PDB file of C-alpha atoms and ligand atoms in Angstrom:
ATOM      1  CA  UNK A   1       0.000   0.000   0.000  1.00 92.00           C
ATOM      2  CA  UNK A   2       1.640   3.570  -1.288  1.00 96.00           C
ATOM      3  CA  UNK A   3      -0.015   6.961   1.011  1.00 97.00           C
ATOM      4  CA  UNK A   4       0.997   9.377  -0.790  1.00 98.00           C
ATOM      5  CA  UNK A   5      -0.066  13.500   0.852  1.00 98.00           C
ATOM      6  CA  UNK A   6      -0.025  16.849  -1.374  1.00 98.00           C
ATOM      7  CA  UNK A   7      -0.650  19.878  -0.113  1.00 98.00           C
ATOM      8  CA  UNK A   8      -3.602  22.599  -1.666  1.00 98.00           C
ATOM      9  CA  UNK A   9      -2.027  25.207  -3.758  1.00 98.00           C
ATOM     10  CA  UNK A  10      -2.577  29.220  -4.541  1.00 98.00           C
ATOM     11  CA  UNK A  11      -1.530  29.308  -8.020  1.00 98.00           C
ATOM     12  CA  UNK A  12      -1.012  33.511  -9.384  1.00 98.00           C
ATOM     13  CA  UNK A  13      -0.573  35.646  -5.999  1.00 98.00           C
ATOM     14  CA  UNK A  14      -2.196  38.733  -7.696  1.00 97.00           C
ATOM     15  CA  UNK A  15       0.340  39.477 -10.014  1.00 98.00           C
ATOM     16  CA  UNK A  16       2.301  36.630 -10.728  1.00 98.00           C
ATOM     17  CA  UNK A  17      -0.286  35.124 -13.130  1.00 98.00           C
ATOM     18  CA  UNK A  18       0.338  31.725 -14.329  1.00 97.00           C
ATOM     19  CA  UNK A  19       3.774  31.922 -12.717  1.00 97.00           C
ATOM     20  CA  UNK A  20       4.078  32.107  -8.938  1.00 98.00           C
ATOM     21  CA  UNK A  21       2.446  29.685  -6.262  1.00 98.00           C
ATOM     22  CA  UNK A  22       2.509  28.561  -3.292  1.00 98.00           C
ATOM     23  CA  UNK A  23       1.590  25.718  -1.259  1.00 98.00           C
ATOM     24  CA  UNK A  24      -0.933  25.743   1.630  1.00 98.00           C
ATOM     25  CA  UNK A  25      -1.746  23.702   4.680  1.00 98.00           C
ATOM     26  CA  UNK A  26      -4.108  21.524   3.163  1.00 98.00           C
ATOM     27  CA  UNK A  27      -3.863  18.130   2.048  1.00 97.00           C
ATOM     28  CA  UNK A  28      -5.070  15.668   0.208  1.00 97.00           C
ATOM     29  CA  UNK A  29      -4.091  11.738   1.139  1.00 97.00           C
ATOM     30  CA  UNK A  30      -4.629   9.487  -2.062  1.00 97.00           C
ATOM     31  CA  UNK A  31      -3.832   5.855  -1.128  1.00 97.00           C
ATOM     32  CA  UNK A  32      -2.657   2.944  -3.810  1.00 97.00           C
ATOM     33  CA  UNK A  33      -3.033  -0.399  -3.728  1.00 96.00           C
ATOM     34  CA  UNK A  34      -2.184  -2.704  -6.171  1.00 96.00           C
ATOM     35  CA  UNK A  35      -4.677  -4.869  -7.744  1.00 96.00           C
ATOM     36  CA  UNK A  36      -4.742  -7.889 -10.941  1.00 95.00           C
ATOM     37  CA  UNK A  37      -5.966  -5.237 -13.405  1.00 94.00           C
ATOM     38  CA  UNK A  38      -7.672  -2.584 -14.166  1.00 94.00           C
ATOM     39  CA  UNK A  39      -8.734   0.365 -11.429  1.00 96.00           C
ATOM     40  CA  UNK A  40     -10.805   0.684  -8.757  1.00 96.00           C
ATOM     41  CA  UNK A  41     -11.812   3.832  -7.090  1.00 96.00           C
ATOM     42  CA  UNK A  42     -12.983   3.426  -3.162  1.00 93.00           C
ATOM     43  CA  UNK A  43     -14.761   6.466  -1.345  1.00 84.00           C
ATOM     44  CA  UNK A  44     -14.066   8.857  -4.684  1.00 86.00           C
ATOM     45  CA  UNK A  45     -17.076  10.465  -5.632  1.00 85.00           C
ATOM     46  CA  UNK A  46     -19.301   9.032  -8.123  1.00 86.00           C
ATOM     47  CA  UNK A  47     -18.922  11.879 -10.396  1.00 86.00           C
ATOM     48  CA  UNK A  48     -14.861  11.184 -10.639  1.00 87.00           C
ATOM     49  CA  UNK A  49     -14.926   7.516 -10.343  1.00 86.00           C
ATOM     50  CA  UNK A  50     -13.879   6.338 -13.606  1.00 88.00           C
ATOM     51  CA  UNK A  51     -11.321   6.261 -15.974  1.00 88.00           C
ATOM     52  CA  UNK A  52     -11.357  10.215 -16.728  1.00 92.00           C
ATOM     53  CA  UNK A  53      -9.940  10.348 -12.909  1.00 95.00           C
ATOM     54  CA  UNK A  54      -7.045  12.745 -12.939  1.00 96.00           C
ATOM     55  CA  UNK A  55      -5.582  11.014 -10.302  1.00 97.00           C
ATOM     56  CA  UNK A  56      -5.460   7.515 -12.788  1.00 97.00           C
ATOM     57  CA  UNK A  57      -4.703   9.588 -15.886  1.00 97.00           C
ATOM     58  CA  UNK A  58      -1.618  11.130 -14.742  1.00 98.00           C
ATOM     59  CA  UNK A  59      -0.657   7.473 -13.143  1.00 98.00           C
ATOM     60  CA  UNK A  60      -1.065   6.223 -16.919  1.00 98.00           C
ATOM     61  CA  UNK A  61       0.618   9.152 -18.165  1.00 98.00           C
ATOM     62  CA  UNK A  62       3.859   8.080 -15.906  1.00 98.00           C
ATOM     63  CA  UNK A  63       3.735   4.254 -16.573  1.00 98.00           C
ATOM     64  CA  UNK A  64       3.899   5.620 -20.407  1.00 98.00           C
ATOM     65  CA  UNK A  65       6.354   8.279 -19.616  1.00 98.00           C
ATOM     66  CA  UNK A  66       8.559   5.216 -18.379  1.00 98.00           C
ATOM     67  CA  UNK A  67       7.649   2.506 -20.793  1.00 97.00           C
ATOM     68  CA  UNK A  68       6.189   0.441 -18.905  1.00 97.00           C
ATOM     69  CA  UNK A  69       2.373  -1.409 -18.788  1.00 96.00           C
ATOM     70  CA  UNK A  70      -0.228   0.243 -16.179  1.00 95.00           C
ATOM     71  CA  UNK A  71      -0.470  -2.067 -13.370  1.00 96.00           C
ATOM     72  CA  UNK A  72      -3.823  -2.479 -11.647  1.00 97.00           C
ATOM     73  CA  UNK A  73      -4.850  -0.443  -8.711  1.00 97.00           C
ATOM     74  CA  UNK A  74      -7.299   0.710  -5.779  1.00 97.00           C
ATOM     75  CA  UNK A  75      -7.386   4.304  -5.252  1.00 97.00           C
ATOM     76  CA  UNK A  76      -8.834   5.957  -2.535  1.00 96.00           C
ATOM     77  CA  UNK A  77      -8.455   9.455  -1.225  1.00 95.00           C
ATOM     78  CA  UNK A  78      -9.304  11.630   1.730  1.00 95.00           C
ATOM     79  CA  UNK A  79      -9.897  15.089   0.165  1.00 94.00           C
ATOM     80  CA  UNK A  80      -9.378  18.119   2.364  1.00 97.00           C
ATOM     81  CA  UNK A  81      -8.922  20.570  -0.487  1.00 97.00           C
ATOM     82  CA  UNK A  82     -12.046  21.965  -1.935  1.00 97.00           C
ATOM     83  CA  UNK A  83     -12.912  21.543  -5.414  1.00 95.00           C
ATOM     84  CA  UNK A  84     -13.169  23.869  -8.318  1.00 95.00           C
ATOM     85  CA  UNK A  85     -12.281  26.337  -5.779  1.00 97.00           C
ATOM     86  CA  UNK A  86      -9.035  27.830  -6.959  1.00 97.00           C
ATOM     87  CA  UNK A  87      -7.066  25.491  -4.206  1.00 98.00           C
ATOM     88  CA  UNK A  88      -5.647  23.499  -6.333  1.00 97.00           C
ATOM     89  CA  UNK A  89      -7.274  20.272  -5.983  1.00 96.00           C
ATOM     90  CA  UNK A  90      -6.677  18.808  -9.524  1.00 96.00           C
ATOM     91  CA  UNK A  91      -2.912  19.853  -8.823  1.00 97.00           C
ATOM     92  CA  UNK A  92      -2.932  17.675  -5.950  1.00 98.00           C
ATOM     93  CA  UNK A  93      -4.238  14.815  -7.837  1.00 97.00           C
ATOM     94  CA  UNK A  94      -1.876  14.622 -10.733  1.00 98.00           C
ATOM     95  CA  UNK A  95       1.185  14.829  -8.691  1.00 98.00           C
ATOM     96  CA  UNK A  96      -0.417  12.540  -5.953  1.00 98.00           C
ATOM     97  CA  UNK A  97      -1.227  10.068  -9.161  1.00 98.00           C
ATOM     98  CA  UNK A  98       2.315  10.290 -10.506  1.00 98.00           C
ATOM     99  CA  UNK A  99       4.178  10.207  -7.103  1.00 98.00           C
ATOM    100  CA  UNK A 100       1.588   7.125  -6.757  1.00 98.00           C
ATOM    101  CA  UNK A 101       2.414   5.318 -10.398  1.00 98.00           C
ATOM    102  CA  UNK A 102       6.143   5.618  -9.699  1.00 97.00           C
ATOM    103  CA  UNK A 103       6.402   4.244  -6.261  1.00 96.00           C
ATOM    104  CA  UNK A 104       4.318   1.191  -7.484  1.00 96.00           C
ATOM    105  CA  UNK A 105       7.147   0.429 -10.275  1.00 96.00           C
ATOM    106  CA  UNK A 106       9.911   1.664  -7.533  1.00 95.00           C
ATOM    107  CA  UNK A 107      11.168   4.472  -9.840  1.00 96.00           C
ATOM    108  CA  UNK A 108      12.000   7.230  -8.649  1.00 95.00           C
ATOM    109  CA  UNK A 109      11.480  10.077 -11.156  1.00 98.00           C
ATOM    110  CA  UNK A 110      13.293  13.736 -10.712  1.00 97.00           C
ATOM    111  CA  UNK A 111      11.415  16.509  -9.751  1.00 97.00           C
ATOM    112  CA  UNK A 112      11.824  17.835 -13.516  1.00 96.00           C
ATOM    113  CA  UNK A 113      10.703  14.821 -14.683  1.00 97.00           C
ATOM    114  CA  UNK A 114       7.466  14.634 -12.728  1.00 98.00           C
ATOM    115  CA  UNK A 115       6.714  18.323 -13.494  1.00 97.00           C
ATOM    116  CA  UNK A 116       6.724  17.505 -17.602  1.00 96.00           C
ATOM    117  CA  UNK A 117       4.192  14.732 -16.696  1.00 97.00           C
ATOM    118  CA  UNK A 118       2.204  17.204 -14.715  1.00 97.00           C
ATOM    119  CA  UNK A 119       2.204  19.646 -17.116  1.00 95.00           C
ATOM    120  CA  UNK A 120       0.756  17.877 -19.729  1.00 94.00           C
ATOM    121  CA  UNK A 121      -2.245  17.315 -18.152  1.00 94.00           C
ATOM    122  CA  UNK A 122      -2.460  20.365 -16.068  1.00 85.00           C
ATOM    123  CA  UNK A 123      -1.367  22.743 -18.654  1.00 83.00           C
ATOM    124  CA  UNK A 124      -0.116  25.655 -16.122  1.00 88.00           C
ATOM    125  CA  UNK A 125       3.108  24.757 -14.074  1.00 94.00           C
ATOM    126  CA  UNK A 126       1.946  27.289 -11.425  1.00 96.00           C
ATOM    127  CA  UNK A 127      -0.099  24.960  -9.107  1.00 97.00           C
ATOM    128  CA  UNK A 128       2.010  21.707 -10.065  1.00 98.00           C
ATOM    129  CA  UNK A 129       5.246  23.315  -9.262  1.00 98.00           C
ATOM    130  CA  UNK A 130       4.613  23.898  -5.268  1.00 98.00           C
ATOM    131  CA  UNK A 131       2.585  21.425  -4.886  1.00 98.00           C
ATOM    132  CA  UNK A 132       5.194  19.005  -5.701  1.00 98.00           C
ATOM    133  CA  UNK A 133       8.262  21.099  -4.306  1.00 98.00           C
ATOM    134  CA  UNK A 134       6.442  22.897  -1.649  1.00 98.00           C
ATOM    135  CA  UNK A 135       6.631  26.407  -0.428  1.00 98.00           C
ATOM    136  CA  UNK A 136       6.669  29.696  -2.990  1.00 98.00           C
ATOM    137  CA  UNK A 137       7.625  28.940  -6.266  1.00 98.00           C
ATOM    138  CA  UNK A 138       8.400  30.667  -9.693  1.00 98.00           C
ATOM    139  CA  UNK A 139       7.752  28.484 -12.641  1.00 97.00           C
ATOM    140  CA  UNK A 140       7.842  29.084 -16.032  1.00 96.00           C
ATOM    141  CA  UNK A 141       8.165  26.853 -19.548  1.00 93.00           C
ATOM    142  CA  UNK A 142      11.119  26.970 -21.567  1.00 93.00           C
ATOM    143  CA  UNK A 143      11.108  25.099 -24.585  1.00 90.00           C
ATOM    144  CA  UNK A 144       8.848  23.035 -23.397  1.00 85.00           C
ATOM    145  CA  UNK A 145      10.649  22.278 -20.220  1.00 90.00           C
ATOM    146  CA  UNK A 146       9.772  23.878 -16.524  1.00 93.00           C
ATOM    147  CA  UNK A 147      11.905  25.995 -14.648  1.00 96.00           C
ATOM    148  CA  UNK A 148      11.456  26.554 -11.521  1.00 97.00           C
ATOM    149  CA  UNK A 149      12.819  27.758  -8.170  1.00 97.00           C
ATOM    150  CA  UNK A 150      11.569  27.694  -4.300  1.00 98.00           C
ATOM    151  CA  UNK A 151      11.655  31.115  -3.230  1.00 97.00           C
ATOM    152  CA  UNK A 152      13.894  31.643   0.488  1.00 95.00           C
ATOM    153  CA  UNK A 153      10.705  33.647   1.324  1.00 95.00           C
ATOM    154  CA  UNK A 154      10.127  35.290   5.345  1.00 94.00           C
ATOM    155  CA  UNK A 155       6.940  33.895   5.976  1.00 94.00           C
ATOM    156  CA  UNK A 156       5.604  36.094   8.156  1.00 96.00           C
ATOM    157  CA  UNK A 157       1.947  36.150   7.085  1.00 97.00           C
ATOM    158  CA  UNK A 158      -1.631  33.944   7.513  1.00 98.00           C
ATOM    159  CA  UNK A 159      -3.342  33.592   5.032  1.00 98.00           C
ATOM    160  CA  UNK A 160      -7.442  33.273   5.073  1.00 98.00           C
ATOM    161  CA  UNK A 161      -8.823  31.639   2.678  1.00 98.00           C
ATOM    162  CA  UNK A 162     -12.938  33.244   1.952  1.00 98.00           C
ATOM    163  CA  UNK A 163     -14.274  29.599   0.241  1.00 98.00           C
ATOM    164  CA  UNK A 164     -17.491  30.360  -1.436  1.00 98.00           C
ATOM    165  CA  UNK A 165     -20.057  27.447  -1.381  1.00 98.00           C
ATOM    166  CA  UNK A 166     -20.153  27.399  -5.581  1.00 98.00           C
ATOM    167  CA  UNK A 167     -17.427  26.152  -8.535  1.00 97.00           C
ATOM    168  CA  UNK A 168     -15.607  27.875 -10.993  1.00 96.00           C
ATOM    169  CA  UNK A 169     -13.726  25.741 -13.704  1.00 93.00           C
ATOM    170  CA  UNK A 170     -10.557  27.037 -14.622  1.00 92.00           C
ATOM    171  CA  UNK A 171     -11.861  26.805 -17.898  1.00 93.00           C
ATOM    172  CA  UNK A 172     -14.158  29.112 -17.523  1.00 94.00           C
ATOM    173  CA  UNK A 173     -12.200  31.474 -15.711  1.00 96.00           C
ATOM    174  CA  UNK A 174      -9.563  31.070 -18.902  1.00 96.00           C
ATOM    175  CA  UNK A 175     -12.138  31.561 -21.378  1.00 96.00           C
ATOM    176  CA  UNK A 176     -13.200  35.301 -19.599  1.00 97.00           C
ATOM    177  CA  UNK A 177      -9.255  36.695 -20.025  1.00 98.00           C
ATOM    178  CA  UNK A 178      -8.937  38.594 -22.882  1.00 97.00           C
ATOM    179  CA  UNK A 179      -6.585  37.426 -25.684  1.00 96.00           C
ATOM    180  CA  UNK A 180      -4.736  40.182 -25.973  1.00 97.00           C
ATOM    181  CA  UNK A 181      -2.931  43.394 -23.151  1.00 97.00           C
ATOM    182  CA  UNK A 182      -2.584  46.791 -23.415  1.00 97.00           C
ATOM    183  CA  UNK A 183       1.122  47.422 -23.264  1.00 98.00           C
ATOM    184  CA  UNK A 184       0.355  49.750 -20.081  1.00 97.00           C
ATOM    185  CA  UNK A 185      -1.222  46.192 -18.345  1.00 98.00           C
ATOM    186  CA  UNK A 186       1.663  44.523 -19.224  1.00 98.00           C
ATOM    187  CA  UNK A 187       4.039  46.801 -17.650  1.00 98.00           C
ATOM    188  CA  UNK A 188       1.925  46.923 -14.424  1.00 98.00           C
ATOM    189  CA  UNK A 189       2.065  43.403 -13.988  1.00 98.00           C
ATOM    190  CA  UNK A 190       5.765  43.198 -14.384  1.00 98.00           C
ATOM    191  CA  UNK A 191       6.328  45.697 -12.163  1.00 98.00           C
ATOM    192  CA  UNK A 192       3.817  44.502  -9.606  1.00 98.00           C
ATOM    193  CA  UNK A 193       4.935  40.917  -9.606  1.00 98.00           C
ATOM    194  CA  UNK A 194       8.914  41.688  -8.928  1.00 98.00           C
ATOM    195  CA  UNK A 195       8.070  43.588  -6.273  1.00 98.00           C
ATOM    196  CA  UNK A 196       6.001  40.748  -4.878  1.00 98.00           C
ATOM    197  CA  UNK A 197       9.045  38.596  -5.122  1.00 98.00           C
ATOM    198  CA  UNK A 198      11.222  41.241  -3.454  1.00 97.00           C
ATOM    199  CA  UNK A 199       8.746  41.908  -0.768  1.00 97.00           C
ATOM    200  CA  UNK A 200       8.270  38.701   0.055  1.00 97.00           C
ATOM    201  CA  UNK A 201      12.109  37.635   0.248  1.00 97.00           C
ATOM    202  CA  UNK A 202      12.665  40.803   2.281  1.00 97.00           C
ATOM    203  CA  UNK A 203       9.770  40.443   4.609  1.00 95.00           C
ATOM    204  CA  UNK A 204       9.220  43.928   3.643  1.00 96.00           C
ATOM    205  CA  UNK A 205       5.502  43.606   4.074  1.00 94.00           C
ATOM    206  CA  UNK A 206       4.590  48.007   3.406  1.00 95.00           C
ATOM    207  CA  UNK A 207       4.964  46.619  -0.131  1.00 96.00           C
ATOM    208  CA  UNK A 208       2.338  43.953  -0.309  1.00 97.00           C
ATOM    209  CA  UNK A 209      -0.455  45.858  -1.050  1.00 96.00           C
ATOM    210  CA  UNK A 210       0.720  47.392  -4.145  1.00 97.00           C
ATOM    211  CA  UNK A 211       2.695  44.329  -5.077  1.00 98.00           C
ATOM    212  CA  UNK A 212      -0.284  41.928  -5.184  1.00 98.00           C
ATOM    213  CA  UNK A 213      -2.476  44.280  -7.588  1.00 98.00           C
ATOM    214  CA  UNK A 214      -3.420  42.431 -11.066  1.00 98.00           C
ATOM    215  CA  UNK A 215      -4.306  43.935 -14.132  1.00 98.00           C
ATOM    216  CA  UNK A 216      -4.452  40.396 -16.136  1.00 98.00           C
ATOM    217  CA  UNK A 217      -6.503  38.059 -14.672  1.00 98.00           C
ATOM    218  CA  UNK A 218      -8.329  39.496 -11.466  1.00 98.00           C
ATOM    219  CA  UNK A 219     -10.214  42.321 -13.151  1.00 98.00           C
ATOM    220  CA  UNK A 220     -11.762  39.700 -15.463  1.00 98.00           C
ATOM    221  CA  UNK A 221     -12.157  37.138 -12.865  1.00 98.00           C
ATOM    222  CA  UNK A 222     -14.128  39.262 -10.134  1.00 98.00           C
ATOM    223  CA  UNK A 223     -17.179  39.251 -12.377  1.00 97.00           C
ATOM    224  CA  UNK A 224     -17.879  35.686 -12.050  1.00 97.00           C
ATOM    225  CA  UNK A 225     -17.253  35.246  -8.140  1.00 98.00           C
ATOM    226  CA  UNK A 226     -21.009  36.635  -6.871  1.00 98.00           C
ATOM    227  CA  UNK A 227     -20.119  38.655  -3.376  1.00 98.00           C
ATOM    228  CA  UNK A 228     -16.909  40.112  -4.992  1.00 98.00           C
ATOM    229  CA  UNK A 229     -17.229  43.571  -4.284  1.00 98.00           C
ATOM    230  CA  UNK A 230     -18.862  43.216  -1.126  1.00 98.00           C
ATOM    231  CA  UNK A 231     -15.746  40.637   0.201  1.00 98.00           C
ATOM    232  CA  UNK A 232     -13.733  43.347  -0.905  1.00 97.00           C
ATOM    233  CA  UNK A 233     -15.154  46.016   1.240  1.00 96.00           C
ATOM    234  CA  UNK A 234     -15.491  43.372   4.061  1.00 97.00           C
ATOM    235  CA  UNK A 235     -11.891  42.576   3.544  1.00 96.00           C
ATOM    236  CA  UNK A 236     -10.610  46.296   3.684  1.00 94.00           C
ATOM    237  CA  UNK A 237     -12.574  46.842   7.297  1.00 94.00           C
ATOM    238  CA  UNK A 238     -10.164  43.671   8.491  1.00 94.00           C
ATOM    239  CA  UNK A 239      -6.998  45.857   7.792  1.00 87.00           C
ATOM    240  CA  UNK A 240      -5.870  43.071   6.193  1.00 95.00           C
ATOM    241  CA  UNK A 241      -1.788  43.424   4.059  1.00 96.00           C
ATOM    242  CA  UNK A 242      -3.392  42.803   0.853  1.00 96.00           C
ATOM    243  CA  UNK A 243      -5.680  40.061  -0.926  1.00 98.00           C
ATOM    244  CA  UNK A 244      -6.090  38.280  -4.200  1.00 98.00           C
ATOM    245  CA  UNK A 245      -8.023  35.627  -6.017  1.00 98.00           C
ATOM    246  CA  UNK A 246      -6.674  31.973  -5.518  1.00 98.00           C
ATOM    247  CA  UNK A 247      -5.612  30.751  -8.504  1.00 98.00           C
ATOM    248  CA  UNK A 248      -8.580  30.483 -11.146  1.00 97.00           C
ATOM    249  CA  UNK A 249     -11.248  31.212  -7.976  1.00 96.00           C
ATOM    250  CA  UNK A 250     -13.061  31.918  -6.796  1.00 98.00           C
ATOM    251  CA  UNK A 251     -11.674  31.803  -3.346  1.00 98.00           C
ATOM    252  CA  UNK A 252     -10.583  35.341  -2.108  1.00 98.00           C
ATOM    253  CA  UNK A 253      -7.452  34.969   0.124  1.00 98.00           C
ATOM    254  CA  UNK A 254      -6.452  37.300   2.642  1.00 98.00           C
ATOM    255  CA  UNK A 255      -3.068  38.053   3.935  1.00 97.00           C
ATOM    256  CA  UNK A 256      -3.009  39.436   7.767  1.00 97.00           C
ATOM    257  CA  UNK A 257       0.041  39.595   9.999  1.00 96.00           C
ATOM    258  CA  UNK A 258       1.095  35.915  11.485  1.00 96.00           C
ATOM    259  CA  UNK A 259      -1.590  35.445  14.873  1.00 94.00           C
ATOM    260  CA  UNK A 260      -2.522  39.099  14.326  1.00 93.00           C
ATOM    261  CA  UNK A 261      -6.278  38.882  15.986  1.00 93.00           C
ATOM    262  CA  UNK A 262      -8.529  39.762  13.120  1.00 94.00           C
ATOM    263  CA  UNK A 263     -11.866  38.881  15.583  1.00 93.00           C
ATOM    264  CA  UNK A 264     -14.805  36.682  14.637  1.00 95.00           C
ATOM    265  CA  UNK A 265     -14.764  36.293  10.900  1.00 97.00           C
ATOM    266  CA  UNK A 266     -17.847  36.032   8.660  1.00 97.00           C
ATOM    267  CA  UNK A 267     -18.906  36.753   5.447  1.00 98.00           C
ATOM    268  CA  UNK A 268     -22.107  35.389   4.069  1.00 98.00           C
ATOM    269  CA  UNK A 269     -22.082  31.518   3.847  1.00 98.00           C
ATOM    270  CA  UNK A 270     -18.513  30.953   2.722  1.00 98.00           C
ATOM    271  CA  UNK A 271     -16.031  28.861   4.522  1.00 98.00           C
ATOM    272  CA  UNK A 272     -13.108  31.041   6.267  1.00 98.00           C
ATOM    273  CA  UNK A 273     -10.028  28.799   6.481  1.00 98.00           C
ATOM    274  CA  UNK A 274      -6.576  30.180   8.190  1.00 97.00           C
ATOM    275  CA  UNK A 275      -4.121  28.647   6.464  1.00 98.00           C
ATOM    276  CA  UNK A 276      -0.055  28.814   6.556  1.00 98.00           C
ATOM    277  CA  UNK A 277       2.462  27.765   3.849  1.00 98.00           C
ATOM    278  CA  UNK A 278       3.523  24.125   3.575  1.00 98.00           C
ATOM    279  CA  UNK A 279       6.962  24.565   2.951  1.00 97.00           C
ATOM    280  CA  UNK A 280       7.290  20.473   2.190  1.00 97.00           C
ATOM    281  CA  UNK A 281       5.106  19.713  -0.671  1.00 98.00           C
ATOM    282  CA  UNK A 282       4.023  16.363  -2.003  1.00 98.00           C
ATOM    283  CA  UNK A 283       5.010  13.344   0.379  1.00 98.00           C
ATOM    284  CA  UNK A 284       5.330   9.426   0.022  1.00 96.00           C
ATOM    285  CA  UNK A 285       3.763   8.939   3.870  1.00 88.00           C
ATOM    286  CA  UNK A 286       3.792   4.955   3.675  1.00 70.00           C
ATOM    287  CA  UNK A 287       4.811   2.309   1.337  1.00 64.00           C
ATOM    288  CA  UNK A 288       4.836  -1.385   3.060  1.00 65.00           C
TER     289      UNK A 288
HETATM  290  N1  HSE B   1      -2.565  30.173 -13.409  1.00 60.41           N
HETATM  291  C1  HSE B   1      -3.749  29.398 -13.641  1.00 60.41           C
HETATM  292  C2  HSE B   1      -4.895  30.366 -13.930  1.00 60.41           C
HETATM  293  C3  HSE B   1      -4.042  28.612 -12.413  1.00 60.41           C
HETATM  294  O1  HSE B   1      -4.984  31.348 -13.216  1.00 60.41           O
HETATM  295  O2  HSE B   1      -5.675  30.100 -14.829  1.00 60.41           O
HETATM  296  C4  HSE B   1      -5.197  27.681 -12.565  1.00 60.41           C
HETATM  297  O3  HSE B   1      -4.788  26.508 -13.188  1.00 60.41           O
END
């Protein structure tokens, strides 16, 4: 039996879309067991219990990555991370599944390896990357290949996640984003997202605000997350260091001072999570 546990995931930070991440203290624990043939999902949700799985496809994209046949297996999973919520769940299941597929075949596949697997189901390497490698990440496609780097960030911050009760597919959320940027966007972004990685490294937090402001997803984005505007206001009575959109959405996340007291936190019937970075990523937990 292979446990294998991967952390939830804030792909974009504001202005570091489809490039910066981070991994959260979430997880998801998918467990493999090897069977004659075929696959067999246990306690996974009717809806994602066959062979579309992402969990199973990326384990059959790393059997055929290493040449090798797909073996048979039992997958269950305990899933913490919310879905379609910008957290990063299908993240977590494609490197769970490959982290899965090669421990079953005893391989044991570089992290550069495992991210080109990833990436060709997942399409983005922002969530893959840190929730593989753990922590705040950079990651970007060269020629095909990732590169990426774990930031030596001062984590000084909590970060609340505002979870509404309804989905947004990535999809979706792609298909809103315009194809083309004004030059003047462009050049906000850039700007906004190296000072995010300076302000984060330095722990010099006056920054934040400024540093997390989007002009290439978020604008777009907010229109489809119902409560936007009024989170917003909510958010800004809190005091909070800054906010953005989690990934795709549409989770709002907060960032406050670590155990500042922000009070008795509500907002309509979303789920308020405090969360911290996971600064280990993916893990193989057990394997008897
Ligand atoms: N960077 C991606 C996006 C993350 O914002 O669309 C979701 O896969």
């Amino acid at each position: 039996m292979i446990k294998v546990k991967v952390p939830a995931t804030s792909a974009n930070i504001g202005s570091g879309f489809d490039t910066l991440g981070m991994a959260l203290s979430i997880n998801n624990v998918i467990t493999f067991k090897e069977i004659e043939s075929g696959v067999v999902f246990e306690d996974i949700d009717e809806e994602y219990a066959d062979e579309n799985n992402l969990i199973y496809r990326a384990m059959l994209a790393t059997w055929k990555y290493l040449n090798m046949e797909p073996k048979g297996v039992s997958i269950s999973a305990e899933e913490n991370i919310p879905i379609s919520r910008g957290l990063g769940s299908s993240a977590a299941c494609i490197i769970g599944g490959i982290l899965g597929a090669m421990t079953m075949v005893d391989k044991n596949l570089a992290n550069g390896q495992i991210l080109k697997i990833a990436m060709s189901i997942e399409g983005h390497p922002d969530n893959i990357t840190p929730a593989l490698i753990g922590g705040l990440t950079i990651a970007t496609t060269v020629n095909n290949k990732i590169e990426f780097m774990k930031l030596d960030i001062k984590d000084q911050y909590d970060f609340y996640a505002f979870i509404p009760p309804f989905k947004i597919s990535t999809e979706e959320a792609r298909k809103i984003l315009p194809k083309t940027i004004p030059l003047e966007d462009a050049v906000h972004n850039v700007s906004r997202a190296a000072m995010l990685v300076g302000t984060l490294m330095s722990g010099r937090q006056e920054f934040l605000k400024v540093a997390l402001e989007d002009k290439l997803h978020q604008p777009y984005r907010s229109k489809l997350i119902d409560g936007y505007d009024e989170l917003i206001e909510y958010l800004k009575e809190l005091k909070l260091l800054g906010h953005f959109i989690s990934g795709a959405g549409p989770t709002v996340i907060g960032m406050a001072e670590r155990d500042q007291n922000l009070g008795e936190l509500s907002f309509r019937d979303w789920e308020i999570v405090k969360l911290n970075i996971d600064h280990e990523g993916a893990k193989i937990i057990k394997s008897v």
